[in-house]
Amino acid sequence: MAVNSIRLSLLMFLAMFITSEAELGQPKETKLTLYFQDYSGGPNATVVQITGQPDGLLSFTKFGAIFCTDDPITRGFDPSSAEIARAQGLYVTSALDGSNTHVLISIVFTSEEYKGSTLEIQGSSAQFERVREVAIVGGTGKFRLARGYLTFETIHYDATSYYAVIQCNVTVLH
Ligand SMILES: *[C@@H]1O[C@H](CO)[C@@H](O)[C@H](O)[C@H]1NC(C)=O
Ligand SMILES: *[C@@H]1O[C@H](CO)[C@@H](O)[C@H](O)[C@H]1NC(C)=O
């Protein structure tokens, strides 16, 4: 009797396991092109430096400099196009010679299909290269168990207003 009930619970356990495997299915690949609207100065700055900033200017090349960011992310290049997410988190200049920054940000989706979901971005970014590639290490909501990569490319920069548009191409399995 005892052996039979153990067998039964084992069967039930296996059945549950098979069902959840089937529900999970194959990971889905999603590709997105997003635009970070980045203001690194002025009254409406979306990037600020946390550590020593005596002259008021951001020192992106200074080893150890830490920046906090909350960039609006739009579907289109134009800053007035629909905002669908925010890029919230930190950048830390992590190479002694200032060439790399460590990116630790969440893409927090605020509208449309992925509203309420996040993608977690972490890794070294060769900040002065034309194209920078950084890992996507996780996610929440519709992006649970996400992994992938993205590229950043600064496609517009206006030094007088400290305004940049960064094109971000996401490839993610989830
Ligand atoms: C900053 O934001 C305020 C409020 O949205 C706006 O009125 C102002 O024009 C902005 N300033 C600049 C320089 O973009
Ligand atoms: C990002 O995607 C856009 C639109 O598909 C494409 O024009 C651009 O070349 C891509 N950038 C990179 C670095 O792959």
Short mmCIF file of N, CA and C and ligand atoms in Angstrom, two decimals:
data_model
loop_
_atom_site.label_atom_id
_atom_site.label_comp_id
_atom_site.label_asym_id
_atom_site.label_seq_id
_atom_site.Cartn_x
_atom_site.Cartn_y
_atom_site.Cartn_z
N MET A 1 0.84 -1.21 0.00
CA MET A 1 0.00 0.00 0.00
C MET A 1 0.87 1.26 0.00
N ALA A 2 1.82 1.25 0.91
CA ALA A 2 2.72 2.41 1.02
C ALA A 2 3.52 2.58 -0.28
N VAL A 3 3.99 1.43 -0.81
CA VAL A 3 4.77 1.47 -2.06
C VAL A 3 3.92 2.03 -3.19
N ASN A 4 2.65 1.59 -3.25
CA ASN A 4 1.74 2.07 -4.29
C ASN A 4 1.54 3.58 -4.23
N SER A 5 1.36 4.09 -3.00
CA SER A 5 1.11 5.54 -2.91
C SER A 5 2.37 6.33 -3.26
N ILE A 6 3.53 5.75 -2.96
CA ILE A 6 4.78 6.43 -3.37
C ILE A 6 4.85 6.47 -4.90
N ARG A 7 4.50 5.33 -5.53
CA ARG A 7 4.49 5.28 -7.00
C ARG A 7 3.54 6.33 -7.57
N LEU A 8 2.36 6.42 -6.93
CA LEU A 8 1.34 7.35 -7.41
C LEU A 8 1.86 8.79 -7.33
N SER A 9 2.48 9.12 -6.16
CA SER A 9 2.95 10.51 -6.06
C SER A 9 4.11 10.78 -7.01
N LEU A 10 4.90 9.75 -7.28
CA LEU A 10 5.98 9.91 -8.25
C LEU A 10 5.41 10.19 -9.64
N LEU A 11 4.36 9.44 -9.99
CA LEU A 11 3.71 9.64 -11.29
C LEU A 11 3.12 11.04 -11.39
N MET A 12 2.48 11.47 -10.28
CA MET A 12 1.87 12.81 -10.29
C MET A 12 2.95 13.88 -10.45
N PHE A 13 4.06 13.63 -9.75
CA PHE A 13 5.17 14.59 -9.83
C PHE A 13 5.69 14.68 -11.26
N LEU A 14 5.86 13.51 -11.91
CA LEU A 14 6.36 13.49 -13.29
C LEU A 14 5.37 14.18 -14.23
N ALA A 15 4.08 13.93 -14.00
CA ALA A 15 3.05 14.54 -14.85
C ALA A 15 3.12 16.06 -14.73
N MET A 16 3.30 16.57 -13.49
CA MET A 16 3.40 18.01 -13.29
C MET A 16 4.61 18.58 -14.01
N PHE A 17 5.69 17.83 -13.91
CA PHE A 17 6.96 18.26 -14.51
C PHE A 17 6.81 18.36 -16.03
N ILE A 18 6.19 17.32 -16.62
CA ILE A 18 6.01 17.29 -18.08
C ILE A 18 5.11 18.44 -18.52
N THR A 19 4.03 18.67 -17.76
CA THR A 19 3.11 19.77 -18.11
C THR A 19 3.85 21.10 -18.10
N SER A 20 4.63 21.35 -17.02
CA SER A 20 5.27 22.67 -16.94
C SER A 20 6.33 22.82 -18.04
N GLU A 21 6.98 21.73 -18.41
CA GLU A 21 7.94 21.78 -19.53
C GLU A 21 7.22 22.18 -20.81
N ALA A 22 6.04 21.55 -21.03
CA ALA A 22 5.27 21.83 -22.24
C ALA A 22 4.80 23.29 -22.24
N GLU A 23 4.38 23.78 -21.05
CA GLU A 23 3.91 25.16 -20.97
C GLU A 23 5.02 26.16 -21.27
N LEU A 24 6.23 25.82 -20.79
CA LEU A 24 7.35 26.74 -21.03
C LEU A 24 7.70 26.79 -22.51
N GLY A 25 7.70 25.63 -23.17
CA GLY A 25 7.97 25.58 -24.60
C GLY A 25 9.34 26.08 -24.96
N GLN A 26 9.51 26.42 -26.22
CA GLN A 26 10.78 26.93 -26.72
C GLN A 26 10.87 28.42 -26.41
N PRO A 27 12.09 28.91 -26.06
CA PRO A 27 12.20 30.36 -25.87
C PRO A 27 11.90 31.11 -27.17
N LYS A 28 11.32 32.28 -26.97
CA LYS A 28 10.92 33.11 -28.11
C LYS A 28 11.98 34.18 -28.31
N GLU A 29 12.31 34.49 -29.56
CA GLU A 29 13.26 35.58 -29.81
C GLU A 29 12.49 36.85 -30.14
N THR A 30 12.84 37.93 -29.44
CA THR A 30 12.23 39.24 -29.72
C THR A 30 13.33 40.21 -30.07
N LYS A 31 13.11 40.96 -31.15
CA LYS A 31 14.05 42.02 -31.53
C LYS A 31 13.31 43.36 -31.45
N LEU A 32 13.96 44.34 -30.85
CA LEU A 32 13.37 45.68 -30.71
C LEU A 32 14.42 46.72 -31.08
N THR A 33 13.99 47.80 -31.70
CA THR A 33 14.87 48.96 -31.86
C THR A 33 14.27 50.10 -31.04
N LEU A 34 15.07 50.58 -30.09
CA LEU A 34 14.61 51.61 -29.15
C LEU A 34 15.54 52.82 -29.24
N TYR A 35 15.07 53.97 -28.78
CA TYR A 35 15.88 55.19 -28.81
C TYR A 35 15.95 55.79 -27.41
N PHE A 36 17.17 55.90 -26.87
CA PHE A 36 17.37 56.53 -25.56
C PHE A 36 17.52 58.04 -25.80
N GLN A 37 16.68 58.84 -25.15
CA GLN A 37 16.76 60.30 -25.24
C GLN A 37 17.56 60.75 -24.02
N ASP A 38 18.80 61.14 -24.27
CA ASP A 38 19.79 61.28 -23.20
C ASP A 38 20.22 62.75 -23.04
N TYR A 39 19.98 63.31 -21.86
CA TYR A 39 20.38 64.70 -21.58
C TYR A 39 21.45 64.66 -20.48
N SER A 40 22.71 64.92 -20.85
CA SER A 40 23.77 64.82 -19.85
C SER A 40 24.14 66.19 -19.28
N GLY A 41 23.20 67.12 -19.27
CA GLY A 41 23.42 68.44 -18.68
C GLY A 41 22.16 69.26 -18.84
N GLY A 42 22.23 70.52 -18.36
CA GLY A 42 21.08 71.41 -18.49
C GLY A 42 20.03 71.16 -17.42
N PRO A 43 18.94 71.95 -17.46
CA PRO A 43 17.95 71.89 -16.37
C PRO A 43 17.18 70.57 -16.31
N ASN A 44 17.09 69.87 -17.43
CA ASN A 44 16.30 68.63 -17.44
C ASN A 44 17.20 67.41 -17.65
N ALA A 45 18.37 67.43 -17.04
CA ALA A 45 19.34 66.34 -17.24
C ALA A 45 18.73 64.99 -16.87
N THR A 46 19.02 63.97 -17.68
CA THR A 46 18.58 62.61 -17.37
C THR A 46 19.76 61.73 -16.97
N VAL A 47 20.95 62.33 -16.91
CA VAL A 47 22.13 61.64 -16.37
C VAL A 47 22.81 62.60 -15.42
N VAL A 48 23.09 62.18 -14.19
CA VAL A 48 23.82 63.03 -13.25
C VAL A 48 24.98 62.23 -12.67
N GLN A 49 26.03 62.97 -12.29
CA GLN A 49 27.19 62.30 -11.69
C GLN A 49 27.02 62.26 -10.18
N ILE A 50 27.27 61.09 -9.59
CA ILE A 50 27.07 60.93 -8.14
C ILE A 50 28.33 61.34 -7.37
N THR A 51 29.50 60.99 -7.91
CA THR A 51 30.76 61.27 -7.21
C THR A 51 31.40 62.54 -7.75
N GLY A 52 32.30 63.15 -6.97
CA GLY A 52 33.04 64.40 -7.22
C GLY A 52 32.88 65.03 -8.59
N GLN A 53 32.35 66.21 -8.63
CA GLN A 53 32.03 66.89 -9.88
C GLN A 53 32.26 68.37 -9.66
N PRO A 54 33.53 68.76 -9.32
CA PRO A 54 33.79 70.13 -8.86
C PRO A 54 33.39 71.20 -9.87
N ASP A 55 33.61 70.95 -11.18
CA ASP A 55 33.34 72.00 -12.17
C ASP A 55 31.93 71.91 -12.78
N GLY A 56 31.12 70.99 -12.26
CA GLY A 56 29.76 70.89 -12.78
C GLY A 56 29.64 70.08 -14.06
N LEU A 57 30.78 69.73 -14.66
CA LEU A 57 30.73 68.96 -15.90
C LEU A 57 30.89 67.48 -15.57
N LEU A 58 30.27 66.64 -16.37
CA LEU A 58 30.38 65.20 -16.13
C LEU A 58 31.72 64.70 -16.66
N SER A 59 32.38 63.87 -15.84
CA SER A 59 33.70 63.37 -16.27
C SER A 59 33.60 61.88 -16.60
N PHE A 60 33.11 61.59 -17.80
CA PHE A 60 32.88 60.21 -18.21
C PHE A 60 34.17 59.37 -18.27
N THR A 61 35.32 60.04 -18.42
CA THR A 61 36.58 59.29 -18.56
C THR A 61 37.28 59.08 -17.21
N LYS A 62 36.74 59.63 -16.13
CA LYS A 62 37.42 59.54 -14.84
C LYS A 62 37.12 58.20 -14.17
N PHE A 63 38.18 57.41 -13.97
CA PHE A 63 38.04 56.10 -13.33
C PHE A 63 37.30 56.26 -11.99
N GLY A 64 36.27 55.47 -11.77
CA GLY A 64 35.53 55.53 -10.51
C GLY A 64 34.33 56.46 -10.52
N ALA A 65 34.20 57.25 -11.57
CA ALA A 65 33.04 58.16 -11.63
C ALA A 65 31.76 57.34 -11.76
N ILE A 66 30.75 57.72 -11.01
CA ILE A 66 29.47 57.00 -11.01
C ILE A 66 28.37 57.95 -11.46
N PHE A 67 27.55 57.46 -12.37
CA PHE A 67 26.46 58.28 -12.91
C PHE A 67 25.14 57.55 -12.69
N CYS A 68 24.12 58.33 -12.38
CA CYS A 68 22.78 57.77 -12.26
C CYS A 68 21.98 58.27 -13.46
N THR A 69 21.18 57.42 -14.05
CA THR A 69 20.44 57.82 -15.25
C THR A 69 18.98 57.42 -15.18
N ASP A 70 18.16 58.23 -15.85
CA ASP A 70 16.74 57.91 -16.06
C ASP A 70 16.34 58.48 -17.42
N ASP A 71 16.85 57.87 -18.48
CA ASP A 71 16.57 58.36 -19.84
C ASP A 71 15.19 57.91 -20.30
N PRO A 72 14.41 58.82 -20.90
CA PRO A 72 13.21 58.34 -21.60
C PRO A 72 13.63 57.48 -22.79
N ILE A 73 12.86 56.43 -23.07
CA ILE A 73 13.11 55.58 -24.24
C ILE A 73 11.89 55.66 -25.14
N THR A 74 12.14 55.99 -26.40
CA THR A 74 11.04 56.14 -27.36
C THR A 74 11.15 55.09 -28.46
N ARG A 75 10.05 54.89 -29.17
CA ARG A 75 10.00 53.96 -30.30
C ARG A 75 10.69 54.56 -31.52
N GLY A 76 10.64 55.89 -31.61
CA GLY A 76 11.22 56.56 -32.77
C GLY A 76 12.39 57.44 -32.37
N PHE A 77 13.09 57.96 -33.38
CA PHE A 77 14.24 58.83 -33.17
C PHE A 77 13.82 60.15 -32.51
N ASP A 78 12.66 60.66 -32.91
CA ASP A 78 12.19 61.97 -32.46
C ASP A 78 11.87 61.95 -30.96
N PRO A 79 12.40 62.94 -30.20
CA PRO A 79 12.12 62.93 -28.75
C PRO A 79 10.64 63.05 -28.42
N SER A 80 9.84 63.57 -29.37
CA SER A 80 8.40 63.71 -29.10
C SER A 80 7.62 62.45 -29.49
N SER A 81 8.31 61.43 -30.03
CA SER A 81 7.58 60.19 -30.34
C SER A 81 7.25 59.45 -29.04
N ALA A 82 6.31 58.52 -29.14
CA ALA A 82 5.76 57.88 -27.93
C ALA A 82 6.84 57.27 -27.03
N GLU A 83 6.78 57.63 -25.73
CA GLU A 83 7.70 57.03 -24.75
C GLU A 83 7.16 55.65 -24.37
N ILE A 84 8.03 54.62 -24.47
CA ILE A 84 7.55 53.29 -24.11
C ILE A 84 8.28 52.71 -22.90
N ALA A 85 9.40 53.35 -22.52
CA ALA A 85 10.16 52.80 -21.39
C ALA A 85 11.08 53.86 -20.83
N ARG A 86 11.73 53.53 -19.71
CA ARG A 86 12.78 54.38 -19.13
C ARG A 86 14.01 53.51 -18.96
N ALA A 87 15.19 54.13 -19.11
CA ALA A 87 16.45 53.42 -18.82
C ALA A 87 16.92 53.91 -17.47
N GLN A 88 16.74 53.10 -16.44
CA GLN A 88 17.04 53.54 -15.08
C GLN A 88 18.15 52.70 -14.48
N GLY A 89 19.16 53.38 -13.92
CA GLY A 89 20.24 52.65 -13.26
C GLY A 89 21.52 53.44 -13.19
N LEU A 90 22.63 52.74 -13.31
CA LEU A 90 23.95 53.33 -13.07
C LEU A 90 24.92 53.04 -14.20
N TYR A 91 25.86 53.97 -14.38
CA TYR A 91 27.05 53.74 -15.19
C TYR A 91 28.24 54.04 -14.29
N VAL A 92 29.25 53.19 -14.32
CA VAL A 92 30.45 53.42 -13.53
C VAL A 92 31.66 53.33 -14.47
N THR A 93 32.47 54.38 -14.52
CA THR A 93 33.66 54.32 -15.36
C THR A 93 34.62 53.32 -14.71
N SER A 94 34.80 52.19 -15.39
CA SER A 94 35.42 51.02 -14.76
C SER A 94 36.78 50.66 -15.33
N ALA A 95 37.25 51.35 -16.36
CA ALA A 95 38.60 51.11 -16.88
C ALA A 95 39.51 52.23 -16.39
N LEU A 96 40.71 51.88 -15.96
CA LEU A 96 41.65 52.89 -15.45
C LEU A 96 41.88 54.01 -16.45
N ASP A 97 41.93 53.65 -17.74
CA ASP A 97 42.15 54.68 -18.76
C ASP A 97 40.85 55.34 -19.23
N GLY A 98 39.74 55.01 -18.59
CA GLY A 98 38.47 55.68 -18.91
C GLY A 98 37.75 55.14 -20.14
N SER A 99 38.31 54.09 -20.76
CA SER A 99 37.70 53.65 -22.03
C SER A 99 36.42 52.85 -21.84
N ASN A 100 36.28 52.17 -20.72
CA ASN A 100 35.08 51.35 -20.51
C ASN A 100 34.22 51.89 -19.38
N THR A 101 32.93 51.76 -19.57
CA THR A 101 32.00 52.07 -18.49
C THR A 101 31.26 50.78 -18.17
N HIS A 102 30.95 50.58 -16.89
CA HIS A 102 30.16 49.41 -16.51
C HIS A 102 28.71 49.83 -16.49
N VAL A 103 27.89 49.16 -17.29
CA VAL A 103 26.48 49.50 -17.43
C VAL A 103 25.67 48.59 -16.51
N LEU A 104 24.82 49.19 -15.70
CA LEU A 104 23.95 48.44 -14.78
C LEU A 104 22.59 49.11 -14.82
N ILE A 105 21.81 48.83 -15.85
CA ILE A 105 20.53 49.53 -15.97
C ILE A 105 19.38 48.54 -16.22
N SER A 106 18.20 49.01 -15.86
CA SER A 106 16.97 48.30 -16.20
C SER A 106 16.27 49.10 -17.30
N ILE A 107 15.76 48.39 -18.30
CA ILE A 107 14.82 49.02 -19.22
C ILE A 107 13.44 48.71 -18.65
N VAL A 108 12.80 49.76 -18.14
CA VAL A 108 11.51 49.61 -17.45
C VAL A 108 10.42 50.04 -18.43
N PHE A 109 9.67 49.07 -18.95
CA PHE A 109 8.65 49.38 -19.95
C PHE A 109 7.44 50.03 -19.28
N THR A 110 6.98 51.15 -19.85
CA THR A 110 5.93 51.95 -19.21
C THR A 110 4.65 52.01 -20.03
N SER A 111 4.70 51.55 -21.28
CA SER A 111 3.46 51.56 -22.08
C SER A 111 3.55 50.49 -23.15
N GLU A 112 2.44 50.35 -23.86
CA GLU A 112 2.33 49.39 -24.96
C GLU A 112 2.49 47.95 -24.50
N GLU A 113 2.86 47.09 -25.44
CA GLU A 113 2.85 45.63 -25.24
C GLU A 113 3.61 45.15 -24.00
N TYR A 114 4.74 45.79 -23.68
CA TYR A 114 5.60 45.27 -22.60
C TYR A 114 5.45 46.05 -21.30
N LYS A 115 4.42 46.88 -21.20
CA LYS A 115 4.19 47.69 -19.99
C LYS A 115 4.27 46.80 -18.74
N GLY A 116 5.05 47.24 -17.74
CA GLY A 116 5.17 46.50 -16.49
C GLY A 116 6.29 45.46 -16.50
N SER A 117 6.90 45.22 -17.66
CA SER A 117 8.01 44.26 -17.74
C SER A 117 9.34 45.01 -17.74
N THR A 118 10.41 44.30 -17.39
CA THR A 118 11.74 44.93 -17.42
C THR A 118 12.75 44.03 -18.11
N LEU A 119 13.80 44.65 -18.61
CA LEU A 119 14.99 43.93 -19.09
C LEU A 119 16.16 44.43 -18.26
N GLU A 120 17.02 43.52 -17.83
CA GLU A 120 18.17 43.89 -17.00
C GLU A 120 19.43 43.84 -17.85
N ILE A 121 20.13 44.98 -17.90
CA ILE A 121 21.31 45.13 -18.76
C ILE A 121 22.53 45.24 -17.85
N GLN A 122 23.52 44.40 -18.10
CA GLN A 122 24.74 44.50 -17.28
C GLN A 122 25.97 44.12 -18.07
N GLY A 123 27.01 44.95 -17.96
CA GLY A 123 28.29 44.57 -18.55
C GLY A 123 29.12 45.77 -18.92
N SER A 124 30.30 45.45 -19.42
CA SER A 124 31.25 46.47 -19.81
C SER A 124 30.87 47.04 -21.17
N SER A 125 30.98 48.36 -21.30
CA SER A 125 30.67 49.01 -22.58
C SER A 125 31.86 49.88 -22.97
N ALA A 126 32.39 49.63 -24.17
CA ALA A 126 33.51 50.43 -24.68
C ALA A 126 32.93 51.78 -25.10
N GLN A 127 32.86 52.71 -24.13
CA GLN A 127 31.97 53.87 -24.26
C GLN A 127 32.30 54.83 -25.39
N PHE A 128 33.54 54.77 -25.95
CA PHE A 128 33.85 55.68 -27.05
C PHE A 128 33.87 54.99 -28.41
N GLU A 129 33.48 53.71 -28.44
CA GLU A 129 33.35 53.02 -29.73
C GLU A 129 32.04 53.44 -30.38
N ARG A 130 31.99 53.34 -31.71
CA ARG A 130 30.75 53.72 -32.41
C ARG A 130 29.60 52.80 -31.96
N VAL A 131 29.87 51.48 -31.97
CA VAL A 131 28.84 50.52 -31.55
C VAL A 131 29.33 49.81 -30.30
N ARG A 132 28.51 49.80 -29.26
CA ARG A 132 28.84 49.12 -28.01
C ARG A 132 27.86 47.96 -27.80
N GLU A 133 28.39 46.80 -27.44
CA GLU A 133 27.52 45.65 -27.19
C GLU A 133 27.53 45.31 -25.70
N VAL A 134 26.35 45.12 -25.12
CA VAL A 134 26.23 44.81 -23.69
C VAL A 134 25.24 43.66 -23.52
N ALA A 135 25.48 42.83 -22.49
CA ALA A 135 24.64 41.65 -22.27
C ALA A 135 23.30 42.01 -21.63
N ILE A 136 22.29 41.25 -22.00
CA ILE A 136 21.00 41.27 -21.29
C ILE A 136 21.00 40.03 -20.41
N VAL A 137 20.96 40.23 -19.11
CA VAL A 137 21.18 39.11 -18.18
C VAL A 137 19.90 38.62 -17.51
N GLY A 138 18.78 39.27 -17.77
CA GLY A 138 17.55 38.81 -17.14
C GLY A 138 16.40 39.73 -17.47
N GLY A 139 15.26 39.43 -16.85
CA GLY A 139 14.09 40.27 -17.08
C GLY A 139 12.95 39.83 -16.20
N THR A 140 11.87 40.61 -16.26
CA THR A 140 10.67 40.28 -15.49
C THR A 140 9.45 40.41 -16.38
N GLY A 141 8.31 39.95 -15.89
CA GLY A 141 7.05 40.06 -16.63
C GLY A 141 7.12 39.26 -17.92
N LYS A 142 6.88 39.91 -19.05
CA LYS A 142 6.94 39.21 -20.34
C LYS A 142 8.36 38.80 -20.70
N PHE A 143 9.34 39.33 -19.98
CA PHE A 143 10.74 38.98 -20.26
C PHE A 143 11.35 38.10 -19.17
N ARG A 144 10.52 37.34 -18.44
CA ARG A 144 11.06 36.40 -17.44
C ARG A 144 12.06 35.47 -18.09
N LEU A 145 13.16 35.21 -17.38
CA LEU A 145 14.24 34.31 -17.82
C LEU A 145 14.96 34.82 -19.07
N ALA A 146 14.87 36.12 -19.32
CA ALA A 146 15.48 36.68 -20.54
C ALA A 146 17.00 36.55 -20.53
N ARG A 147 17.52 36.34 -21.72
CA ARG A 147 18.97 36.49 -21.94
C ARG A 147 19.16 36.92 -23.38
N GLY A 148 20.23 37.68 -23.59
CA GLY A 148 20.45 38.19 -24.93
C GLY A 148 21.52 39.25 -24.92
N TYR A 149 21.43 40.15 -25.88
CA TYR A 149 22.42 41.22 -25.97
C TYR A 149 21.76 42.40 -26.64
N LEU A 150 22.41 43.56 -26.47
CA LEU A 150 21.94 44.74 -27.20
C LEU A 150 23.14 45.52 -27.68
N THR A 151 22.88 46.38 -28.66
CA THR A 151 23.92 47.30 -29.12
C THR A 151 23.45 48.72 -28.86
N PHE A 152 24.43 49.58 -28.52
CA PHE A 152 24.17 51.01 -28.39
C PHE A 152 24.95 51.72 -29.49
N GLU A 153 24.30 52.66 -30.15
CA GLU A 153 25.01 53.49 -31.12
C GLU A 153 24.48 54.91 -30.98
N THR A 154 25.38 55.85 -30.70
CA THR A 154 24.98 57.26 -30.57
C THR A 154 24.81 57.81 -31.97
N ILE A 155 23.57 58.11 -32.35
CA ILE A 155 23.33 58.52 -33.74
C ILE A 155 23.07 60.02 -33.86
N HIS A 156 23.01 60.72 -32.72
CA HIS A 156 22.85 62.17 -32.75
C HIS A 156 23.47 62.73 -31.48
N TYR A 157 24.25 63.83 -31.62
CA TYR A 157 24.76 64.48 -30.41
C TYR A 157 24.84 65.98 -30.63
N ASP A 158 24.27 66.73 -29.72
CA ASP A 158 24.32 68.18 -29.78
C ASP A 158 25.02 68.67 -28.51
N ALA A 159 26.29 69.12 -28.67
CA ALA A 159 27.12 69.47 -27.52
C ALA A 159 26.57 70.69 -26.77
N THR A 160 25.91 71.61 -27.46
CA THR A 160 25.45 72.83 -26.76
C THR A 160 24.31 72.52 -25.80
N SER A 161 23.46 71.55 -26.15
CA SER A 161 22.34 71.21 -25.24
C SER A 161 22.59 69.90 -24.50
N TYR A 162 23.80 69.32 -24.66
CA TYR A 162 24.15 68.05 -24.00
C TYR A 162 23.14 66.94 -24.35
N TYR A 163 22.58 67.02 -25.55
CA TYR A 163 21.50 66.09 -25.91
C TYR A 163 22.00 65.04 -26.90
N ALA A 164 21.74 63.79 -26.58
CA ALA A 164 22.15 62.70 -27.48
C ALA A 164 20.98 61.74 -27.69
N VAL A 165 20.94 61.14 -28.87
CA VAL A 165 19.99 60.05 -29.12
C VAL A 165 20.80 58.79 -29.35
N ILE A 166 20.52 57.78 -28.56
CA ILE A 166 21.27 56.52 -28.65
C ILE A 166 20.32 55.45 -29.18
N GLN A 167 20.69 54.89 -30.33
CA GLN A 167 19.87 53.81 -30.90
C GLN A 167 20.27 52.50 -30.21
N CYS A 168 19.29 51.77 -29.77
CA CYS A 168 19.55 50.55 -28.99
C CYS A 168 18.80 49.39 -29.64
N ASN A 169 19.56 48.43 -30.17
CA ASN A 169 18.94 47.25 -30.81
C ASN A 169 19.01 46.07 -29.86
N VAL A 170 17.85 45.59 -29.49
CA VAL A 170 17.74 44.50 -28.50
C VAL A 170 17.49 43.18 -29.23
N THR A 171 18.21 42.13 -28.85
CA THR A 171 17.89 40.76 -29.28
C THR A 171 17.81 39.93 -28.01
N VAL A 172 16.63 39.37 -27.75
CA VAL A 172 16.44 38.70 -26.47
C VAL A 172 15.65 37.41 -26.63
N LEU A 173 16.11 36.37 -25.93
CA LEU A 173 15.35 35.11 -25.83
C LEU A 173 14.64 35.13 -24.49
N HIS A 174 13.34 34.75 -24.50
CA HIS A 174 12.59 34.75 -23.23
C HIS A 174 11.42 33.79 -23.32
C1 LIG B 1 12.77 71.48 -19.14
O1 LIG B 1 11.50 70.95 -18.79
C2 LIG B 1 10.51 71.93 -18.62
C3 LIG B 1 9.26 71.23 -18.09
O2 LIG B 1 8.92 70.14 -18.90
C4 LIG B 1 10.28 72.68 -19.91
O3 LIG B 1 9.32 73.67 -19.76
C5 LIG B 1 11.60 73.31 -20.38
O4 LIG B 1 11.44 73.89 -21.66
C6 LIG B 1 12.71 72.27 -20.44
N1 LIG B 1 13.99 72.93 -20.69
C7 LIG B 1 14.83 72.56 -21.66
C8 LIG B 1 16.08 73.34 -21.79
O5 LIG B 1 14.60 71.59 -22.38
C1 LIG B 2 20.04 48.71 -35.41
O1 LIG B 2 18.82 48.51 -36.09
C2 LIG B 2 18.58 49.49 -37.12
C3 LIG B 2 17.18 49.25 -37.63
O2 LIG B 2 17.00 47.92 -37.99
C4 LIG B 2 19.66 49.35 -38.17
O3 LIG B 2 19.46 50.33 -39.18
C5 LIG B 2 21.03 49.57 -37.51
O4 LIG B 2 22.06 49.38 -38.45
C6 LIG B 2 21.21 48.61 -36.37
N1 LIG B 2 22.45 48.94 -35.66
C7 LIG B 2 23.39 48.04 -35.34
C8 LIG B 2 24.58 48.54 -34.62
O5 LIG B 2 23.28 46.86 -35.63
#
